[in-house]
Tab-separated table of C-alpha atoms in Angstrom:
chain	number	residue	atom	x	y	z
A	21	UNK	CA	1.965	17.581	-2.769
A	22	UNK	CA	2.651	17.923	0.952
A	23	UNK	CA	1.115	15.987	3.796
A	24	UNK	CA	-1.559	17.489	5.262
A	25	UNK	CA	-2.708	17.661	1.319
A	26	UNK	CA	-2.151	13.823	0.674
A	27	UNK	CA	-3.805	12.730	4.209
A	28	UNK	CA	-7.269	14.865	3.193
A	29	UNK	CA	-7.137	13.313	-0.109
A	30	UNK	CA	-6.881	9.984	0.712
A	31	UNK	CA	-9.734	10.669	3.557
A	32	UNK	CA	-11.615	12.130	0.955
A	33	UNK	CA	-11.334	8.880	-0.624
A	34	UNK	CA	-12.321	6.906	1.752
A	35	UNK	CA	-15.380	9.243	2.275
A	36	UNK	CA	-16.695	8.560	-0.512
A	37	UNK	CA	-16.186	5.043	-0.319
A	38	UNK	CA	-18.068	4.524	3.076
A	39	UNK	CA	-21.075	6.852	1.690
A	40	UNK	CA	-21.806	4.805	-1.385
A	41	UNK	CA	-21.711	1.713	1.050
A	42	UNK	CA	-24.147	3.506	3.593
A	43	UNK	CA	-26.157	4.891	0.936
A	44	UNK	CA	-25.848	1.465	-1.412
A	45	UNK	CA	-26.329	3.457	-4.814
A	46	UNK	CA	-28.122	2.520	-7.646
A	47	UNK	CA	-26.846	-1.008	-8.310
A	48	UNK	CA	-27.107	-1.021	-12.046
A	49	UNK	CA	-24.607	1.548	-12.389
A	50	UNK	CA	-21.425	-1.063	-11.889
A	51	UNK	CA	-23.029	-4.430	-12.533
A	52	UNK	CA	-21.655	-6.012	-15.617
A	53	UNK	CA	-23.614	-3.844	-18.460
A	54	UNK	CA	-24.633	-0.732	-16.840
A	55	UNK	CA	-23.972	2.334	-17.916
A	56	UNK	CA	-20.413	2.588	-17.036
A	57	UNK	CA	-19.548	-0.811	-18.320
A	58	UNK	CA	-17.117	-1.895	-15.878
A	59	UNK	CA	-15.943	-5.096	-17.401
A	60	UNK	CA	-14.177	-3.245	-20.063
A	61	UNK	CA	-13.831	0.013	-18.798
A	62	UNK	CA	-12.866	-1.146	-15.207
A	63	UNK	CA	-11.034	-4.661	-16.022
A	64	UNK	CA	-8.948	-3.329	-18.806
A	65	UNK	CA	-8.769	0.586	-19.452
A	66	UNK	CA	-8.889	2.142	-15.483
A	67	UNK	CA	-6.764	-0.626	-14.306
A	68	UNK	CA	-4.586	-0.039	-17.184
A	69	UNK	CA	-4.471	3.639	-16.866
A	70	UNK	CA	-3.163	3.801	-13.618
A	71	UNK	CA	-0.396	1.631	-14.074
A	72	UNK	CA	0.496	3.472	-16.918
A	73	UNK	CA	-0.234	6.694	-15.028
A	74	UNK	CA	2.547	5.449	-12.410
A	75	UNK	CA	5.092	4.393	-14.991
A	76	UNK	CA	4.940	8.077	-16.533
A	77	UNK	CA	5.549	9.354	-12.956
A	78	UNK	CA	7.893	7.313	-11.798
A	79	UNK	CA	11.485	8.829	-11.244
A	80	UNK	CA	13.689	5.782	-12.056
A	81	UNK	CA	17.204	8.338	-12.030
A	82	UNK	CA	15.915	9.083	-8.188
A	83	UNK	CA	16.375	5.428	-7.087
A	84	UNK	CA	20.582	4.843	-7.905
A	85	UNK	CA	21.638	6.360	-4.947
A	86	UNK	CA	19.646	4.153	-2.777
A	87	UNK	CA	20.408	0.918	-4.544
A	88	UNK	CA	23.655	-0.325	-2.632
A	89	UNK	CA	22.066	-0.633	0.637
A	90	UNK	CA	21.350	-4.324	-0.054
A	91	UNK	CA	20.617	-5.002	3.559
A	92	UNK	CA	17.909	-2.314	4.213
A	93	UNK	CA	16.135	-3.497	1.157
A	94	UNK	CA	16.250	-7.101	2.238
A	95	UNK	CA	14.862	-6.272	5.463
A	96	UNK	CA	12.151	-3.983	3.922
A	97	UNK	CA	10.718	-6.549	1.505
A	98	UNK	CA	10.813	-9.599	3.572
A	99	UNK	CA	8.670	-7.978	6.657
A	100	UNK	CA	6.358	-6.344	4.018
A	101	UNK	CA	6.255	-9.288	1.581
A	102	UNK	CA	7.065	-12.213	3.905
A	103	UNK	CA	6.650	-11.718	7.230
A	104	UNK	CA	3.572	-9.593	7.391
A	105	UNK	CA	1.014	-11.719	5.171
A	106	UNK	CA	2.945	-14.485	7.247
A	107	UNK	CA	1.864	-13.241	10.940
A	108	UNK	CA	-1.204	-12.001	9.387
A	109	UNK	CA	-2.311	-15.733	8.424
A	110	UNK	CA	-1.755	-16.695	12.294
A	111	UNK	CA	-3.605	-13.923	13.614
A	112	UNK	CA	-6.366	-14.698	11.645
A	113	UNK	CA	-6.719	-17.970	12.686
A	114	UNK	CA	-7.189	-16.867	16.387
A	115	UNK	CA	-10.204	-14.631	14.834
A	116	UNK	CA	-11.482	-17.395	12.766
A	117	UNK	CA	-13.508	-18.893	15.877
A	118	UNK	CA	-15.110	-15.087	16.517
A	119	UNK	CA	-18.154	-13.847	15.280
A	120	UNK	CA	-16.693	-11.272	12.799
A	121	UNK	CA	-17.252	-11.335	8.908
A	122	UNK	CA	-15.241	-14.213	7.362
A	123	UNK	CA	-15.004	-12.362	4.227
A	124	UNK	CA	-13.483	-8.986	5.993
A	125	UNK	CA	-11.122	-11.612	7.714
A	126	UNK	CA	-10.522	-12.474	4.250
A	127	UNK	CA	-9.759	-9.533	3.290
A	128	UNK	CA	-7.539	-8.541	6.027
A	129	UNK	CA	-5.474	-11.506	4.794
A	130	UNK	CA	-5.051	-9.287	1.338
A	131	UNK	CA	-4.154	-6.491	2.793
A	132	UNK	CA	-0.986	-8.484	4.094
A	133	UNK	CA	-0.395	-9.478	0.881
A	134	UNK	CA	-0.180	-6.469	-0.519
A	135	UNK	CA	2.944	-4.417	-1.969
A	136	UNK	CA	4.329	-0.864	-0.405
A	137	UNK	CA	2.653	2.033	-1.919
A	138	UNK	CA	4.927	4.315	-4.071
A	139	UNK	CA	3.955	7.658	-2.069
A	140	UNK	CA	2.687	7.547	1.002
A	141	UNK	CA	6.025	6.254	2.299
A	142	UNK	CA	8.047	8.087	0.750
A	143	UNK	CA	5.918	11.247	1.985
A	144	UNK	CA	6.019	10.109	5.388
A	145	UNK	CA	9.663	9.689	5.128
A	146	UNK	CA	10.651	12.670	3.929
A	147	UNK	CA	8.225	14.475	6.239
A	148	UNK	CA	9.767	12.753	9.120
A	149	UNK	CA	13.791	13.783	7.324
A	150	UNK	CA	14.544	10.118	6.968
A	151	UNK	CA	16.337	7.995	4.224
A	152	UNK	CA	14.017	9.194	1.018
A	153	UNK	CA	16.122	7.727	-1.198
A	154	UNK	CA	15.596	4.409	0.157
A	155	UNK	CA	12.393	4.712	1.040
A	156	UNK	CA	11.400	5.807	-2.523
A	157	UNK	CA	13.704	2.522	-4.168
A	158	UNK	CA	12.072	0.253	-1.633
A	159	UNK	CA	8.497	1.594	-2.114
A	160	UNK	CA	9.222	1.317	-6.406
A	161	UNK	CA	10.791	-2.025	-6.070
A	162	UNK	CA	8.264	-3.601	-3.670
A	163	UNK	CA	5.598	-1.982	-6.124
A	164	UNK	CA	6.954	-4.293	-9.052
A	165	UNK	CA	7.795	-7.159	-6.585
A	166	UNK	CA	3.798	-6.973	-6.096
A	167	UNK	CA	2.988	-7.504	-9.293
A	168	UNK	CA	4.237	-10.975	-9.264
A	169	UNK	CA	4.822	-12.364	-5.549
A	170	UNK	CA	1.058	-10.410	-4.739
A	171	UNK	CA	-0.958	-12.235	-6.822
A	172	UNK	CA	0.834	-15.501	-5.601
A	173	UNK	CA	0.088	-14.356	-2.009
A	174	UNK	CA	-3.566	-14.020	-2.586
A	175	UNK	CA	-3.647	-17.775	-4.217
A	176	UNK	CA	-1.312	-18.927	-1.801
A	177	UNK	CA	-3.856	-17.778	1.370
A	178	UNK	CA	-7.234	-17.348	-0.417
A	179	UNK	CA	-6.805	-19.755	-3.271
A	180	UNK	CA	-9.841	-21.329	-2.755
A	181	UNK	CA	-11.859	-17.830	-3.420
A	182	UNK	CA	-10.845	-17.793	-6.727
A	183	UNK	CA	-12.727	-18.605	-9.682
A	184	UNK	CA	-10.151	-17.240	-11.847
A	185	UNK	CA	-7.326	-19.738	-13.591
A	186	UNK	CA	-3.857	-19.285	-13.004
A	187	UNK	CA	-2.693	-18.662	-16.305
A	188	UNK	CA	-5.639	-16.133	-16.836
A	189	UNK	CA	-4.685	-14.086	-13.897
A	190	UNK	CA	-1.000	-13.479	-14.899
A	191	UNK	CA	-1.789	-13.202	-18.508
A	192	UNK	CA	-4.152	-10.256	-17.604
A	193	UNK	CA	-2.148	-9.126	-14.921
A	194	UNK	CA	0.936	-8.401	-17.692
A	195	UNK	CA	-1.128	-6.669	-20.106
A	196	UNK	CA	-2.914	-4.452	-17.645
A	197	UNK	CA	0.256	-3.642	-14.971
A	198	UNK	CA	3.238	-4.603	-16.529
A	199	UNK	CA	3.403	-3.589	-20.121
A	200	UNK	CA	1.522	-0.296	-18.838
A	201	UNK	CA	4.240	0.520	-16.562
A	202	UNK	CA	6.828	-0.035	-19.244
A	203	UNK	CA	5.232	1.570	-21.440
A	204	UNK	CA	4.955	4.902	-19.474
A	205	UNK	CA	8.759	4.273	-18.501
A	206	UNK	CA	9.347	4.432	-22.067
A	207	UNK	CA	7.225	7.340	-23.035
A	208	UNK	CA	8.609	9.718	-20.397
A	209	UNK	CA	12.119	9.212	-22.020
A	210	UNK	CA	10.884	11.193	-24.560
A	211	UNK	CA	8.733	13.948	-22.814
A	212	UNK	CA	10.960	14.095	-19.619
A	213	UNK	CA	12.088	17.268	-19.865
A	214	UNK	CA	8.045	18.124	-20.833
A	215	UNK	CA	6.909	16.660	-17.469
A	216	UNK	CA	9.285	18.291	-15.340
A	217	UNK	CA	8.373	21.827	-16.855
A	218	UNK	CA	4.510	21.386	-16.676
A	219	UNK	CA	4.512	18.777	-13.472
A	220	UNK	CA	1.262	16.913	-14.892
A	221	UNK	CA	-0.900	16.357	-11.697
A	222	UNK	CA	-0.606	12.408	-11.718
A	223	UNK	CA	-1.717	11.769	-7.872
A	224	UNK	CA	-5.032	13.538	-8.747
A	225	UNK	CA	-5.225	11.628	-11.976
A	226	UNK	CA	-4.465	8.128	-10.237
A	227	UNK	CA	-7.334	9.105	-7.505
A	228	UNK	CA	-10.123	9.718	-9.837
A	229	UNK	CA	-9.633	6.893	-11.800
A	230	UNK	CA	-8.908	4.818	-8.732
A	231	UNK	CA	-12.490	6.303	-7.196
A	232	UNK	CA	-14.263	4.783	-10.497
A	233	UNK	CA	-12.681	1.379	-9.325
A	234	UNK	CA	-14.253	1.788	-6.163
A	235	UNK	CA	-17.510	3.121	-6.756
A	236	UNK	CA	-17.924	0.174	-9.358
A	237	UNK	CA	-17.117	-2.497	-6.825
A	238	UNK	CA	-19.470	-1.457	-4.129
A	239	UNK	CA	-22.179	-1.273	-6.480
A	240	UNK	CA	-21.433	-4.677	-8.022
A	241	UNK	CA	-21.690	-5.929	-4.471
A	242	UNK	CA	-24.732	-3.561	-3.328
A	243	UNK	CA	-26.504	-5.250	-6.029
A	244	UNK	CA	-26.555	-8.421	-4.055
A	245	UNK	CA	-29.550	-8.324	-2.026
A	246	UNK	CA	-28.136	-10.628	0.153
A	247	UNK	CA	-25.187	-8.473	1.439
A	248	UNK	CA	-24.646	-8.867	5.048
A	249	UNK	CA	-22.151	-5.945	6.921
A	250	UNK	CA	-23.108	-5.962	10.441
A	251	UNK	CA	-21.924	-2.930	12.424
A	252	UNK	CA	-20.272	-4.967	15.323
A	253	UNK	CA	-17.269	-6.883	12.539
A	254	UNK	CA	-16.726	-3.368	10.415
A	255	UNK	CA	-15.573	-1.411	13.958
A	256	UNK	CA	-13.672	-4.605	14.792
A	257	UNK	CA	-11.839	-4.639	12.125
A	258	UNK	CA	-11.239	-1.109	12.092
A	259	UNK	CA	-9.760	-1.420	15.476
A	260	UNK	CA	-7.753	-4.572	14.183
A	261	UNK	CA	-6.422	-2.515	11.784
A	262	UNK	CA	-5.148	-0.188	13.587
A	263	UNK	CA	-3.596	-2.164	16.064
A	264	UNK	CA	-1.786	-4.263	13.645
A	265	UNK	CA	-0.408	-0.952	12.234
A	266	UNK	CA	0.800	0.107	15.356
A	267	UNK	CA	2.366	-3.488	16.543
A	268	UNK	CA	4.254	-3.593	13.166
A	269	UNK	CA	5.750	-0.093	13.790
A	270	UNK	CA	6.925	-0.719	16.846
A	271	UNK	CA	8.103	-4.427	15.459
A	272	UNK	CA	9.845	-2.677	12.643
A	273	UNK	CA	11.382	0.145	15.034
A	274	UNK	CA	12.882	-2.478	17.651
A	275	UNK	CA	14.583	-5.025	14.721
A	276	UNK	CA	16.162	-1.667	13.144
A	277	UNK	CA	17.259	-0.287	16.468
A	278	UNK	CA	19.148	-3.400	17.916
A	279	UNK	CA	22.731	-3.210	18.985
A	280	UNK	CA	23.803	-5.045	16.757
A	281	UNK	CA	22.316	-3.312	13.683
A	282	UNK	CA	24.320	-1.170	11.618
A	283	UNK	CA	21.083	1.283	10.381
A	284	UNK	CA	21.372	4.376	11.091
A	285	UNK	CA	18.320	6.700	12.508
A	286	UNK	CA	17.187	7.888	9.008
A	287	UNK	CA	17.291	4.234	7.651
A	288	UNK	CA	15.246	3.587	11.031
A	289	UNK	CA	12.537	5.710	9.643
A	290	UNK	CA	12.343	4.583	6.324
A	291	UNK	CA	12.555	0.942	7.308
A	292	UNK	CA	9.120	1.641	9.720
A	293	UNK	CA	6.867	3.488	7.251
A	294	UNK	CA	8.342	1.021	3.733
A	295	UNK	CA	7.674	-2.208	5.539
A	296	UNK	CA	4.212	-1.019	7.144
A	297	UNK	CA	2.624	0.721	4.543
A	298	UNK	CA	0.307	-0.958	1.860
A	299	UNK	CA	-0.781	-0.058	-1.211
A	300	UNK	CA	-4.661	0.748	-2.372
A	301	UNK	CA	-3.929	2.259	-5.840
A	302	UNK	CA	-1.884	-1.128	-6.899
A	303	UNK	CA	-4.153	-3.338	-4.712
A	304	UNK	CA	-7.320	-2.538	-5.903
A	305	UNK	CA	-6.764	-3.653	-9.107
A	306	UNK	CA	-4.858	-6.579	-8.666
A	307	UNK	CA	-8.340	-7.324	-6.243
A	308	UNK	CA	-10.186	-6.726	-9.426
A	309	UNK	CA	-8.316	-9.199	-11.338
A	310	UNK	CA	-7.419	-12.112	-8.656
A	311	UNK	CA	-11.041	-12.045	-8.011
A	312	UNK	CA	-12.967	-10.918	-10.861
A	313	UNK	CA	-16.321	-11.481	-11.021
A	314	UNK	CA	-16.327	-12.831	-7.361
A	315	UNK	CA	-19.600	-12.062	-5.115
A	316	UNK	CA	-17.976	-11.131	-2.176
A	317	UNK	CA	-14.797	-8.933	-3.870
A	318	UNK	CA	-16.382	-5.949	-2.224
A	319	UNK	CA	-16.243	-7.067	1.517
A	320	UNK	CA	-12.929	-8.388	0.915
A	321	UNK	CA	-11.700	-5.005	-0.180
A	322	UNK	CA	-13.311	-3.342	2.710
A	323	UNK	CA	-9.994	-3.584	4.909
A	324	UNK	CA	-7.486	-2.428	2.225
A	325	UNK	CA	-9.928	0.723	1.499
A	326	UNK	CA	-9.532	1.095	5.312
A	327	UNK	CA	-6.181	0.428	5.917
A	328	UNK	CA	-4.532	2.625	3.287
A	329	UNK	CA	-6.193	6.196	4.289
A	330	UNK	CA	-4.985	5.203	8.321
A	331	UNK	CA	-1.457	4.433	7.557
A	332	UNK	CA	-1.864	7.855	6.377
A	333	UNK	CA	-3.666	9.541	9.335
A	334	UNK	CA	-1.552	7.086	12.035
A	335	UNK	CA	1.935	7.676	10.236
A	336	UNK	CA	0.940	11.702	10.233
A	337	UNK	CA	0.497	11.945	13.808
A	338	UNK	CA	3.597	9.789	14.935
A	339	UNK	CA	5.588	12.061	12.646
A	340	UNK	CA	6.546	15.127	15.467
A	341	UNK	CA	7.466	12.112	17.813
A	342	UNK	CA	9.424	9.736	15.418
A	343	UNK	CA	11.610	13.398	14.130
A	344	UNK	CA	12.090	13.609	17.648
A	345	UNK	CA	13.183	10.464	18.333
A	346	UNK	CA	15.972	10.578	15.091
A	347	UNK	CA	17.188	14.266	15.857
A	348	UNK	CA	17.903	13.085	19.722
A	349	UNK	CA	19.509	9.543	18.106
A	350	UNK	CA	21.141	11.342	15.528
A	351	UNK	CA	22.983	13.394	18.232
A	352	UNK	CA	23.659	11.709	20.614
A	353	UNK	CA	25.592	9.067	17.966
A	354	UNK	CA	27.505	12.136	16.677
A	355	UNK	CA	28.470	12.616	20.559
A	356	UNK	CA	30.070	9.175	20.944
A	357	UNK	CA	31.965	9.173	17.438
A	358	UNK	CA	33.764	12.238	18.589
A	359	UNK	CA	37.422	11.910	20.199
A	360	UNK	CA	37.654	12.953	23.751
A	361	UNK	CA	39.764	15.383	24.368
A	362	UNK	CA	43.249	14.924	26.049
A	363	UNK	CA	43.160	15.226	29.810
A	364	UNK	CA	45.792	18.233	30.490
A	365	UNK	CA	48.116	17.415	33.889
């Protein structure tokens, strides 16, 4: 799928999203017992199939060449998994004496917390002619990395939000991610040569079932009479959001860039979209779980759902500038590695 595909799918996404919260549909439709009932299909089947979805898709061959760069992946999965939810937690204490939504504060707090998405990335990357290979082994491994040190995040920062026991929330989280995702490693040893023939549309799979998610957690929260989403704290964070995106970029661009550093411009690139990015199809879920059967999950998830589609749109636009950047680097490095010429007397 190329870009400019991708970006209007995830906005399409996100469309959707924002009109069932303007429109706040029929609430009965994703409480616990409606029609759809979302606390088996959602909790256990969607979740389930998505994981397993991604463990069909995965390309685990694609990742060896990109596995010796120890130091580009250590750099990667700190910011993204360390650092970020880190400076996040400061930041929002500033915020914490504002007026905005403590519950979308709360949930910019996940969206620190969350893993690298396995795509967008990797898209960007490649879009950009960066390292791909290490952008899509640092975007696979911080994916499984999530599955553990993300839940631990969220109890680590929101701990108190949770009504969920500890025990409960990893026991679910291995039977709905983890043995999922090995499962559809294991099945597409067997039908490999299948899915490379017939290329199985997986990203449009993920999406739909991913949209169920979605539409089932605004409802559950649109059933609350009580919901309270002022205007004023949803184009705050919006703006937060993007800022932070930007500052992180540029954070990510000046450690890589140093004079000291040994990356090259095409790690550069990878390092600034793998340690920025965050992902909605893994976070989702792992919301759902963390915090199931929580009031406020919806308003929580309201950043992530916003974040994830403008990494997208941001990372697009910077792309003619950043290949521009790399090209000129990438020269002008070839330039100094080449001997000079004896001077003729």
């Amino acid at each position: 799928m190329g870009l400019l595909e991708r970006l209007r799918k995830e906005w399409f996404i996100l469309g959707i999203v924002l009109v069932i919260a303007v429109a706040r549909l029929e609430p009965g439709v994703g409480v616990k017992g409606g029609p759809l009932k979302p606390e088996i299909t959602i909790t256990y089947i969607a979740v389930s199939a998505i994981f397993f979805n991604s463990g069909l898709s995965l390309k685990t061959e694609e990742l060896t060449s990109a596995l010796m760069h120890v130091k580009l992946h250590l750099f990667v999965q700190i910011f993204t998994l360390v650092f970020f939810p880190t400076a996040i937690w400061v930041f929002l204490q500033l915020l914490s004496i504002t007026p905005i939504n403590e519950w979308l504060l709360k949930g910019l707090q996940t969206v620190g917390c969350m893993p690298p998405p396995v795509s967008s990335a990797v898209i960007l990357t490649k879009a950009v002619g960066g390292n791909e290979a290490a952008a899509i082994f640092n975007s696979a491994f911080g994916s499984f990395l999530g599955i553990v040190i993300t839940p631990l995040l969220l109890l680590l920062f929101l701990g108190s939000s949770s009504s969920v026991p500890f025990t409960s929330i990893f026991s679910q989280l291995f039977m709905t991610v983890v043995v999922p995702l090995i499962i559809g490693q294991i099945v597409r040893r067997y039908i490999k040569d299948w899915l490379e023939r017939k290329k199985p549309p997986f990203g449009a799979i993920s999406s739909c079932v991913l949209l169920m998610i979605i539409y089932t957690t605004f409802c559950d929260t649109f059933a609350n009479p009580n919901i309270d989403l002022d205007k004023f704290s949803l184009i705050i964070i919006v703006f937060i959001i993007f800022s932070v995106q930007m500052s992180f970029m540029f954070l990510t661009f000046l450690f890589s860039t140093r004079n000291n550093s040994t990356f090259t411009p095409a790690d550069t690139v990878a390092i600034i979209f793998c340690s920025t990015h965050k992902s909605l199809t893994l976070g989702i879920p792992m919301l759902k779980i963390v915090f199931s059967g929580y009031e406020h999950l919806s308003l929580i998830s309201v950043p992530l759902l916003i974040y994830h589609p403008a990494q997208i749109l941001l990372g697009s636009l910077l792309v003619p500038t950043i290949k521009s950047w790399m090209v000129s680097r990438q020269k002008a490095l070839k330039l100094t590695r080449q001997p000079k010429a004896p001077v003729k007397v």
